[in-house]
Tab-separated table of C-alpha atoms and ligand atoms in Angstrom:
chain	number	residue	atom	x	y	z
A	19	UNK	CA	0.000	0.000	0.000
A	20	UNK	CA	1.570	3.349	-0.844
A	21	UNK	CA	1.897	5.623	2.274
A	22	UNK	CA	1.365	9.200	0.544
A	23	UNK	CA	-1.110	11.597	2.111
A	24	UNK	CA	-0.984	13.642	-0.653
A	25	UNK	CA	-1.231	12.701	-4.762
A	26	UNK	CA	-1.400	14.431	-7.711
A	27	UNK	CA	-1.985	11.939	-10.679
A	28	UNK	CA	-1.372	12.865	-14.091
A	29	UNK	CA	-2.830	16.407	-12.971
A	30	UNK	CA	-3.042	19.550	-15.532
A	31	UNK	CA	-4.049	22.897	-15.058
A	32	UNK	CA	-4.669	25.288	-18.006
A	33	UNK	CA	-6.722	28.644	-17.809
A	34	UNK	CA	-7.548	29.660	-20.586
A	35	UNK	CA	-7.782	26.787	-22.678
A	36	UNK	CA	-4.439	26.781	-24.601
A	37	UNK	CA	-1.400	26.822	-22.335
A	38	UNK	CA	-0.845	24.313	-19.856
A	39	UNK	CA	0.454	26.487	-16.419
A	40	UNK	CA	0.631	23.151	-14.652
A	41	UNK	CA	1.574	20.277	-17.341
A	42	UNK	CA	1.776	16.744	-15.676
A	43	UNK	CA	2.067	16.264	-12.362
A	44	UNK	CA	2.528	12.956	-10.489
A	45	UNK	CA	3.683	14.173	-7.156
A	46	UNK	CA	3.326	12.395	-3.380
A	47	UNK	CA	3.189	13.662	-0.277
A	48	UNK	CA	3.642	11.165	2.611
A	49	UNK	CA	1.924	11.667	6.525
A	50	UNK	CA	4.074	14.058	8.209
A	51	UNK	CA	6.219	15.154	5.585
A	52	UNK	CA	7.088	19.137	5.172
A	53	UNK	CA	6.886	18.994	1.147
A	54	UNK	CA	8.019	22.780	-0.253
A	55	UNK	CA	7.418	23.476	-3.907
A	56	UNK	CA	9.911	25.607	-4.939
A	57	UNK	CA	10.922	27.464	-7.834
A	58	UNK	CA	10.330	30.405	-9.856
A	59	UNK	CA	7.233	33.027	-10.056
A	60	UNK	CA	4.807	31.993	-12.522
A	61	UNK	CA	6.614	28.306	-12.911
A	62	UNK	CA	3.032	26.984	-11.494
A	63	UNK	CA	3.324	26.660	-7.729
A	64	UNK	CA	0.631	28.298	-6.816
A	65	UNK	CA	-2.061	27.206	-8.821
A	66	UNK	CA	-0.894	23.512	-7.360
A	67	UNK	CA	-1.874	24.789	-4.407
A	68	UNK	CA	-4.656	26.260	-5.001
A	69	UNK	CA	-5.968	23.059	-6.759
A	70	UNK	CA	-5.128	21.083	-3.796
A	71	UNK	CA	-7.361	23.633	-1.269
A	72	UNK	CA	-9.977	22.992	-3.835
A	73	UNK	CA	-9.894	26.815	-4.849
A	74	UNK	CA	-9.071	26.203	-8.140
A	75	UNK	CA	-10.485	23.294	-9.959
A	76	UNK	CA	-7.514	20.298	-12.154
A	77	UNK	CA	-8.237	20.611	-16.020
A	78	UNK	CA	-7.164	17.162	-16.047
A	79	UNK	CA	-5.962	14.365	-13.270
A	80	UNK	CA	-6.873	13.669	-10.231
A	81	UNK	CA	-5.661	14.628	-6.355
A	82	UNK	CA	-6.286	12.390	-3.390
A	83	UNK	CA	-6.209	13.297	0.013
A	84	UNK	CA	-6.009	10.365	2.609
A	85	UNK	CA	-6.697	7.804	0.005
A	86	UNK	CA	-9.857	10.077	-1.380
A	87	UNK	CA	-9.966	11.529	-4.520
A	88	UNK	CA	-11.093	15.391	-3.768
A	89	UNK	CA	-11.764	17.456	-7.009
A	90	UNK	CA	-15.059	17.268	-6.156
A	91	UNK	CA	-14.984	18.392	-2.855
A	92	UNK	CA	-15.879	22.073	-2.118
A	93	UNK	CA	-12.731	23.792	-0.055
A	94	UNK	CA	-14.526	23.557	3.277
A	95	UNK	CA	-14.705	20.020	3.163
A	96	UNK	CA	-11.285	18.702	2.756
A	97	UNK	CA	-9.876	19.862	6.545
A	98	UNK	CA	-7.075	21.879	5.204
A	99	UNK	CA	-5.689	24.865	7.580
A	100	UNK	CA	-3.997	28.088	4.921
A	101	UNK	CA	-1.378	30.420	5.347
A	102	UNK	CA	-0.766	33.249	2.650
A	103	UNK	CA	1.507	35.808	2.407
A	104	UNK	CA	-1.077	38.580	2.938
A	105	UNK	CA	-2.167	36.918	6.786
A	106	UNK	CA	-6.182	37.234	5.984
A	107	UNK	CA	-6.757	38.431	9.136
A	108	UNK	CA	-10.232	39.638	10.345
A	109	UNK	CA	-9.485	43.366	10.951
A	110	UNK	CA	-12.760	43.858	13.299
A	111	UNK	CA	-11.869	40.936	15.376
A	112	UNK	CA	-9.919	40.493	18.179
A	113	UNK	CA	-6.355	38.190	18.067
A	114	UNK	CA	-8.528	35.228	20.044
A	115	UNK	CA	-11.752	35.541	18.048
A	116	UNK	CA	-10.208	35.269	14.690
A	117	UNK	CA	-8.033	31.992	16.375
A	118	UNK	CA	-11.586	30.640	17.040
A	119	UNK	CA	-13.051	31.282	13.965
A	120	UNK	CA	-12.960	28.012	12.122
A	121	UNK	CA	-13.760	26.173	15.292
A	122	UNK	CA	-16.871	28.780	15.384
A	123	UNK	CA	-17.920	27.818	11.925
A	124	UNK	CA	-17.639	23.794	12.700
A	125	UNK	CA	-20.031	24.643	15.759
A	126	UNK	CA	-17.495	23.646	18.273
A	127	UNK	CA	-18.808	23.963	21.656
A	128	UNK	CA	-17.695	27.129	23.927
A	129	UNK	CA	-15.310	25.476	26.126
A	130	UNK	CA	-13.705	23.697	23.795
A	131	UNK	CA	-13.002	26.903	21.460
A	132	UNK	CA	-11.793	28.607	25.037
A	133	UNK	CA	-9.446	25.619	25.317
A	134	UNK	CA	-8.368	24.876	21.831
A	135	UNK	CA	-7.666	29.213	20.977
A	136	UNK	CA	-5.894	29.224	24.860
A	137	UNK	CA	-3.631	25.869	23.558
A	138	UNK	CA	-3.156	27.751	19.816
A	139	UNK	CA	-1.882	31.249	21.156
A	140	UNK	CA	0.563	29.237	23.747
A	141	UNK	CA	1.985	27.259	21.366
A	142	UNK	CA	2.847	30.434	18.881
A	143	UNK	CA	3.616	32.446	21.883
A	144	UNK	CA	0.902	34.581	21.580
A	145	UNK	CA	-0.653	34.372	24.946
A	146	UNK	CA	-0.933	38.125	25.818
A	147	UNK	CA	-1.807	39.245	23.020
A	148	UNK	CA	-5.734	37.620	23.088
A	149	UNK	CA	-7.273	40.999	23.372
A	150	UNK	CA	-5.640	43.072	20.657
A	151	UNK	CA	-7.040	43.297	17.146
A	152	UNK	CA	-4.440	42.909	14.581
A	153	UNK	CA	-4.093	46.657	13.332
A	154	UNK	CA	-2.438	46.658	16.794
A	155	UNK	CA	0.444	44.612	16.197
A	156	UNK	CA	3.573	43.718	13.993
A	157	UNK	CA	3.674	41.999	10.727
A	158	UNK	CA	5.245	39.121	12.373
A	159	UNK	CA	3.064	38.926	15.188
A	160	UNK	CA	0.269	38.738	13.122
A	161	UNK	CA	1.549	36.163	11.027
A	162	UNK	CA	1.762	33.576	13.721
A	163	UNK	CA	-2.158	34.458	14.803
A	164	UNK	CA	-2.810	33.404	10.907
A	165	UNK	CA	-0.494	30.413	11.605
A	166	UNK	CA	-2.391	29.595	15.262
A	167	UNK	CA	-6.128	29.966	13.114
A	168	UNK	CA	-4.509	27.786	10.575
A	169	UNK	CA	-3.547	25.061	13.257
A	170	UNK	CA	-6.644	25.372	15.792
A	171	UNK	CA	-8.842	22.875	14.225
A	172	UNK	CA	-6.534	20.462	14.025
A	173	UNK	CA	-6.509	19.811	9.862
A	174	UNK	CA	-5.248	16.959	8.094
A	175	UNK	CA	-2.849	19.348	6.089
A	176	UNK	CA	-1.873	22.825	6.279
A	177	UNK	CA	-0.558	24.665	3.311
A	178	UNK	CA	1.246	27.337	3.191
A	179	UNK	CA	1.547	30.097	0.480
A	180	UNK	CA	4.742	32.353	0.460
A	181	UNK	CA	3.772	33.314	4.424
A	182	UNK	CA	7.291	34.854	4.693
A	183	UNK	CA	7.682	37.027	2.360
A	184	UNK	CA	6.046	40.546	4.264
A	185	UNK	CA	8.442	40.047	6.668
A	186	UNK	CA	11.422	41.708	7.436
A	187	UNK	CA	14.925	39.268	7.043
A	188	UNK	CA	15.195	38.706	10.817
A	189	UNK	CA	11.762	37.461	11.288
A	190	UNK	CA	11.920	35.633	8.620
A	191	UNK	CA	14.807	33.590	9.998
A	192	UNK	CA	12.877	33.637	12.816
A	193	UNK	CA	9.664	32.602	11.785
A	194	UNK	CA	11.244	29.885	9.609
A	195	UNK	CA	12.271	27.988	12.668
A	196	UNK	CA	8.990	28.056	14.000
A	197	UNK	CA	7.180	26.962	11.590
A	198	UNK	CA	9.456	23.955	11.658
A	199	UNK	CA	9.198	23.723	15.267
A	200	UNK	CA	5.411	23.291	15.480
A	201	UNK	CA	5.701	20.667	12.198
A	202	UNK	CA	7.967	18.666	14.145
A	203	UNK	CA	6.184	18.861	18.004
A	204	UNK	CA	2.460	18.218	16.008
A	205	UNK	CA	3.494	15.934	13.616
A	206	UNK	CA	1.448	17.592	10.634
A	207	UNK	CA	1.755	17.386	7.099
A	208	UNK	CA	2.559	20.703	5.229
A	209	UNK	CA	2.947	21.650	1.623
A	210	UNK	CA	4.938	25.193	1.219
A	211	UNK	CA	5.151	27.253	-1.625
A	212	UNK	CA	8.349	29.879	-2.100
A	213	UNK	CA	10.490	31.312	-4.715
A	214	UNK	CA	13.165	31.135	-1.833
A	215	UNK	CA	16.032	28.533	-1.803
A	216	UNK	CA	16.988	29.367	1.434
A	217	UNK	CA	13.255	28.207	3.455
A	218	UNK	CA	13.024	25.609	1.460
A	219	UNK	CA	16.218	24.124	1.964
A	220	UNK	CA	16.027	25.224	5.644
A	221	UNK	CA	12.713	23.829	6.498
A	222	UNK	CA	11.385	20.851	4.220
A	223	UNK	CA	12.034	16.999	4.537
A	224	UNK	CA	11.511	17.147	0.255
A	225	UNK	CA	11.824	19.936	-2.166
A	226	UNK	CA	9.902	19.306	-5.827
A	227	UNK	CA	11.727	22.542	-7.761
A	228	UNK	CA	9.097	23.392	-10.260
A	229	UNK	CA	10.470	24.810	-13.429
A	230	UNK	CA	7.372	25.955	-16.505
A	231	UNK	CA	4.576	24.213	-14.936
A	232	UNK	CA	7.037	20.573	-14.585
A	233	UNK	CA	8.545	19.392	-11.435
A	234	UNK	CA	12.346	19.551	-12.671
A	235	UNK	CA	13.460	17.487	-9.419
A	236	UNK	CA	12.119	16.014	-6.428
A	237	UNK	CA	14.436	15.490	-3.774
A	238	UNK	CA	15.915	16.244	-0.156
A	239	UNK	CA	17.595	19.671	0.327
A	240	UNK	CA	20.842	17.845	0.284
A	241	UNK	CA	20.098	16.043	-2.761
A	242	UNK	CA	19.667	19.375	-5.002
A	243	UNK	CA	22.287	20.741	-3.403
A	244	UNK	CA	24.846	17.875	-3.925
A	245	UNK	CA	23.378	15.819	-6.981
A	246	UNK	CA	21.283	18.493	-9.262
A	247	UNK	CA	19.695	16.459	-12.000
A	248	UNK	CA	20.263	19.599	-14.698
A	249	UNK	CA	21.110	22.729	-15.424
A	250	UNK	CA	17.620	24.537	-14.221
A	251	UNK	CA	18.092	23.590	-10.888
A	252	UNK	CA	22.081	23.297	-10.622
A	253	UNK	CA	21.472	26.963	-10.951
A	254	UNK	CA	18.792	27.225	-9.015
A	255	UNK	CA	19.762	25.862	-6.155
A	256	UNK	CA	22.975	27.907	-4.324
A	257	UNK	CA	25.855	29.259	-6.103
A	258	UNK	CA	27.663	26.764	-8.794
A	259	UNK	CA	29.915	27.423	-11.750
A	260	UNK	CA	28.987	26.435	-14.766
A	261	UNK	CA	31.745	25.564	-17.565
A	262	UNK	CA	30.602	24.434	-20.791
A	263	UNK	CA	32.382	21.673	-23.103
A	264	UNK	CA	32.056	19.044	-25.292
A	265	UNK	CA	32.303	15.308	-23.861
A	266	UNK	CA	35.682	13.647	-25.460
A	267	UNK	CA	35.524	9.957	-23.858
A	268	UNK	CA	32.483	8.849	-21.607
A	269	UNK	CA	33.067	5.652	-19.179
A	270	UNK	CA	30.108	4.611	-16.376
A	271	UNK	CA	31.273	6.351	-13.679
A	272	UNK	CA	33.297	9.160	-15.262
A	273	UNK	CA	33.660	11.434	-18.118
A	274	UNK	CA	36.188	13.839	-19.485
A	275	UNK	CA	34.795	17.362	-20.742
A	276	UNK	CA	36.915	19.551	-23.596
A	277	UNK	CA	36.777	23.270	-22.077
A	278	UNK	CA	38.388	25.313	-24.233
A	279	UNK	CA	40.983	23.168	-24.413
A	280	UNK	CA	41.124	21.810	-20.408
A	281	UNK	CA	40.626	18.431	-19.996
A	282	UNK	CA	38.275	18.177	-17.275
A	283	UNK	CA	37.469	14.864	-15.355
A	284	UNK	CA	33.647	14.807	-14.340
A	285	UNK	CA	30.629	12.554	-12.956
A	286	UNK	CA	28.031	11.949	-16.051
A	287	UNK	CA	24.822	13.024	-15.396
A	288	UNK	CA	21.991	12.630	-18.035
A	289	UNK	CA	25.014	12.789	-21.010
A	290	UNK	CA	24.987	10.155	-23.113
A	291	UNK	CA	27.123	10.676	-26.234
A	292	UNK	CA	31.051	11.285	-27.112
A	293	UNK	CA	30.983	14.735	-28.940
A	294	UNK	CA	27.660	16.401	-26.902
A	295	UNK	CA	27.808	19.403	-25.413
A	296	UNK	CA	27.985	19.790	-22.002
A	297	UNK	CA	27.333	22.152	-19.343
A	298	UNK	CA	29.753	21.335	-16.094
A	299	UNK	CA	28.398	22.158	-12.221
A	300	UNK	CA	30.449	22.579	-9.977
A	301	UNK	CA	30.413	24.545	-6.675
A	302	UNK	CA	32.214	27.237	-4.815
A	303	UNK	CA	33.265	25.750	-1.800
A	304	UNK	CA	34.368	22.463	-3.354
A	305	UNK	CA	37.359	24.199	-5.111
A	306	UNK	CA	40.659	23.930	-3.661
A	307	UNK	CA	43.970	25.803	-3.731
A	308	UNK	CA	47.803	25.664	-2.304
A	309	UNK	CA	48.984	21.703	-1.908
A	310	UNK	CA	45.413	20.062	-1.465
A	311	UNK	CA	44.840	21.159	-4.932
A	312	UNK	CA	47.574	19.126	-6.776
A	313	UNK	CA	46.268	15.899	-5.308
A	314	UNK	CA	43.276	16.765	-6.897
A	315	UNK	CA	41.624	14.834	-10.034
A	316	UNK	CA	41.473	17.999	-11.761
A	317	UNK	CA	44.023	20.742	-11.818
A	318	UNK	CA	44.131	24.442	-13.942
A	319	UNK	CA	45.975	28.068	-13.128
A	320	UNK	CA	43.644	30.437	-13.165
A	321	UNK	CA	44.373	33.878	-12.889
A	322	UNK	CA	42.784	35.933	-9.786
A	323	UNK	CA	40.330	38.838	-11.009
A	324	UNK	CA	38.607	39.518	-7.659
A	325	UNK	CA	39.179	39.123	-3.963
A	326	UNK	CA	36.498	39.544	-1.459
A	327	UNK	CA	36.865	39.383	2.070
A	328	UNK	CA	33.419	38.305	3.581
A	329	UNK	CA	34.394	37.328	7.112
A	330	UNK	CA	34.289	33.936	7.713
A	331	UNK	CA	35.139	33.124	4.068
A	332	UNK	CA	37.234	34.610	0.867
A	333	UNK	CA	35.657	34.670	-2.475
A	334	UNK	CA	37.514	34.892	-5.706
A	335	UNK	CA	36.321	35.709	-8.784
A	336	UNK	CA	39.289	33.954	-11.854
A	337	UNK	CA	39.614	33.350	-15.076
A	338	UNK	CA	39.883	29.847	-16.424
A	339	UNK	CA	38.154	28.003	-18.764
A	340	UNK	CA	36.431	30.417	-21.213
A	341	UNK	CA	34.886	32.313	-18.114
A	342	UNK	CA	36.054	35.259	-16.334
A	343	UNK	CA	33.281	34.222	-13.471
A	344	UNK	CA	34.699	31.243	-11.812
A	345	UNK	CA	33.738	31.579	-7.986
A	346	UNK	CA	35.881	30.048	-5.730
A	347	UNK	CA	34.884	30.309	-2.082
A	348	UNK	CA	37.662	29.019	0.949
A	349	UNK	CA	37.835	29.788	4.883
A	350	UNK	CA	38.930	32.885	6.003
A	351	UNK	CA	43.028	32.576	7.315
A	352	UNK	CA	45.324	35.109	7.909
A	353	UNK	CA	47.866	32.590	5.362
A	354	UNK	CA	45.246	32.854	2.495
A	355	UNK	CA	44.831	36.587	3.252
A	356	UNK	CA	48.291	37.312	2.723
A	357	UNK	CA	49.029	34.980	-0.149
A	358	UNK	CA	46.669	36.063	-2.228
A	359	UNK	CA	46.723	38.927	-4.531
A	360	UNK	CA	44.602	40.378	-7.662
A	361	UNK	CA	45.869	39.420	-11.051
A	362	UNK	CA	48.356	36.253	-9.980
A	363	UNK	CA	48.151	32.966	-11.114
A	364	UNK	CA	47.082	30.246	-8.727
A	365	UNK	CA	46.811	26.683	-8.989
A	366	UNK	CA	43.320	25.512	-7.511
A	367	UNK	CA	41.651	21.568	-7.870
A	368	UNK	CA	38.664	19.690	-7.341
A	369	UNK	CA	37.556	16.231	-7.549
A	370	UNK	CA	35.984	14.149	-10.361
A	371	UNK	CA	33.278	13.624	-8.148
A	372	UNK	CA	32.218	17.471	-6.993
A	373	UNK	CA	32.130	18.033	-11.276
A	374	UNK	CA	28.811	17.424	-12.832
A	375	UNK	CA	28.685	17.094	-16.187
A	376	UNK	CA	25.039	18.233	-17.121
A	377	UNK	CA	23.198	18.091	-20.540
A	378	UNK	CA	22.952	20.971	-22.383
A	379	UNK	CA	21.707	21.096	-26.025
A	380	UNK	CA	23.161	24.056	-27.145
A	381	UNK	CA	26.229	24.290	-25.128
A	382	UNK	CA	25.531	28.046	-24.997
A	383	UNK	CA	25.131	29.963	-21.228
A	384	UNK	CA	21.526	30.270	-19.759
B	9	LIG	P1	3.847	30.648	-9.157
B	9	LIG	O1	3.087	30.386	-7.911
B	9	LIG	O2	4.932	29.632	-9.398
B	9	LIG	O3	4.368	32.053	-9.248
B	9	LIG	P2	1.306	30.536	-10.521
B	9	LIG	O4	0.722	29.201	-10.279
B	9	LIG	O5	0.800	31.690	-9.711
B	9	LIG	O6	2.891	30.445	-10.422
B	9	LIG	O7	1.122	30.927	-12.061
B	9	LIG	C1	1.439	30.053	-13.125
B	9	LIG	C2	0.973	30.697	-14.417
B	9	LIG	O8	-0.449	30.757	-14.430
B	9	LIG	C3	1.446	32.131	-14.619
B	9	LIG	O9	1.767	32.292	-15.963
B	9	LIG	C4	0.260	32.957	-14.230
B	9	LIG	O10	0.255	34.172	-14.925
B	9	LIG	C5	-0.909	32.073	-14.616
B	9	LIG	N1	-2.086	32.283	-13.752
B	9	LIG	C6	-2.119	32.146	-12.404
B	9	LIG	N2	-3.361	32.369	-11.910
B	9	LIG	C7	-4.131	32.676	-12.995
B	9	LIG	C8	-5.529	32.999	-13.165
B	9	LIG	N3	-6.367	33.060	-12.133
B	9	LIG	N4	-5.963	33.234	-14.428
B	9	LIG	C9	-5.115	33.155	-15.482
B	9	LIG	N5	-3.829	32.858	-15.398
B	9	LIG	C10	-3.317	32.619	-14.165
């Protein structure tokens, strides 16, 4: 028996008849998972949402919740709690009544909403602020009553729709924890839509990037980071450098990559064919330089255009390879800060292993 909460199958989306916004989507969410779809604006995230709250309606496929299939199920029946960016707060009400409100509306009984709201505002520390109406408080603050209302009827699934994004950087880091604090202590399932890398890799169990309406990769944050299954979301996901080549000699495990002449050693991914071109991935951090490099699979000088001292690390920006862009990121040390200077020529390495040798039809930069 397949354990997913959530599934899309074979599920399209067009609106006005012509161009599919959401193209084919076979996606599963399993009990308890924090699923974030991820990607950029108008690549279709939304409107998955949507169709999953039942706001929206699937031009073609169906979506099960718990086993059931639901496009047929008006929003109000499928016991799913909302966030949104904008926190759809009841202006006239007070913090506590807009809490109860979707207990109110399921005619829960009056000690039971007193208990339920008391229990919500604890848990997103909230408890003082009962009373106020939310003109009367800060963006943040008012996001977690939205989050509390979201929570206080205790849905099967709570989705959440860019609820970050009014907030200012620090409460955002903030808020990110606790939204993954309550998903871990209550054991809910949640589906979370951003644009941002950074919640997504911080928060979810799974990540499905969504690229023109497609899910380009479904995966753990560590497995886009570490094994990006093409181009879209090598670049999508963190900083990488991207070389581009043309496979010369292509074994199981390995491949070497013409760039502009350097013979580069790299991990096939998706390339199939001596002679196609090629678009290389490889990140920052992974780059080495002074002694470690030479022991490296791959070796090049490259010539230092850049040096930027960012505290706990040094980037440099070199030329090598038919780029003037190559990023190369390495712990701050007083050595390194005194060894290196604009315009020299350093050696710097990296392993077989770190290189990923994408496809790329046209060999050209995206
Ligand atoms: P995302 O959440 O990834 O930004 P959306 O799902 O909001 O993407 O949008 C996907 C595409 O569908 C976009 O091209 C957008 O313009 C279009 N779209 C979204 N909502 C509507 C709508 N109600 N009517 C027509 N087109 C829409």
């Amino acid at each position: 028996m397949s354990n997913s909460f959530v599934k899309f199958d074979g599920v399209q989306k067009t609106y006005d008849g012509e161009h599919l916004v959401v193209r084919d989507l076979n996606l599963e969410v399993k009990r308890g998972e924090f699923l974030t779809l991820l990607g950029p604006s108008g690549s279709g995230k939304t409107t998955t949402l949507m169709m999953l709250a039942g706001f929206e309606t699937a031009t073609h496929g169906e979506i099960y919740l718990d086993g059931k299939p639901i496009n047929r199920l008006a929003p109000e029946h499928r016991e799913i709690g909302m966030v949104f960016q904008s926190y759809a707060l009841f202006p006239h009400m007070t913090v506590e009544e807009n809490i109860a409100f979707p207990l109110t509306a399921r005619r829960v009984s009056r000690t039971e909403i007193r208990d339920r709201v008391a229990r919500a505002l604890d848990m997103v520390g909230l408890s003082r602020f009962a009373q106020r109406r939310p003109a009367q408080m800060s963006g943040g603050q008012q996001q977690r009553v939205a989050v509390a209302r979201a929570l206080v009827f205790e849905p099967k699934l709570v989705l959440m729709d860019e609820p970050l994004s009014a907030l200012d950087k620090q409460l955002r880091e903030q808020m990110k924890f606790e939204i993954k604090r309550l998903h871990d202590e209550l054991g809910i399932t949640i589906v979370y839509v951003t644009h941002d890398q950074s919640e997504a890799l911080t928060m979810s169990d799974r990540v499905a990037v969504f690229n023109d309406g497609r899910i380009a990769q479904l995966d753990t944050p560590a497995g886009l980071y570490e094994r990006p299954a093409d181009p879209f979301v090598a670049h999508f996901i963190g900083e990488n450098n991207r070389l581009y080549g043309e496979i010369v000699s292509l074994e199981d495990s390995h491949c070497t990559v013409n760039c502009n002449g350097t013979l580069i050693r790299a991990l096939p991914v998706g390339v199939r064919n001596v002679g196609e071109k090629t678009m290389l991935s490889l990140r920052p951090e992974r780059v080495s330089l002074g002694l470690p490099a030479d022991r490296q699979e791959n070796t090049v000088n490259v010539q230092i255009r850049q040096l930027i001292y960012l505290g706990d690390h040094i980037r440099l920006r070199a030329s090598t390879c038919g780029t003037d862009d190559f990023i190369i990121k390495i712990p701050n040390s007083a050595t390194w800060q005194s060894a290196l200077k604009e315009e020299q020529v350093i050696s710097i390495g990296w392993r077989a292993e770190d290189c990923r040798a994408l496809p790329h039809a046209d060999g050209a930069a995206i």
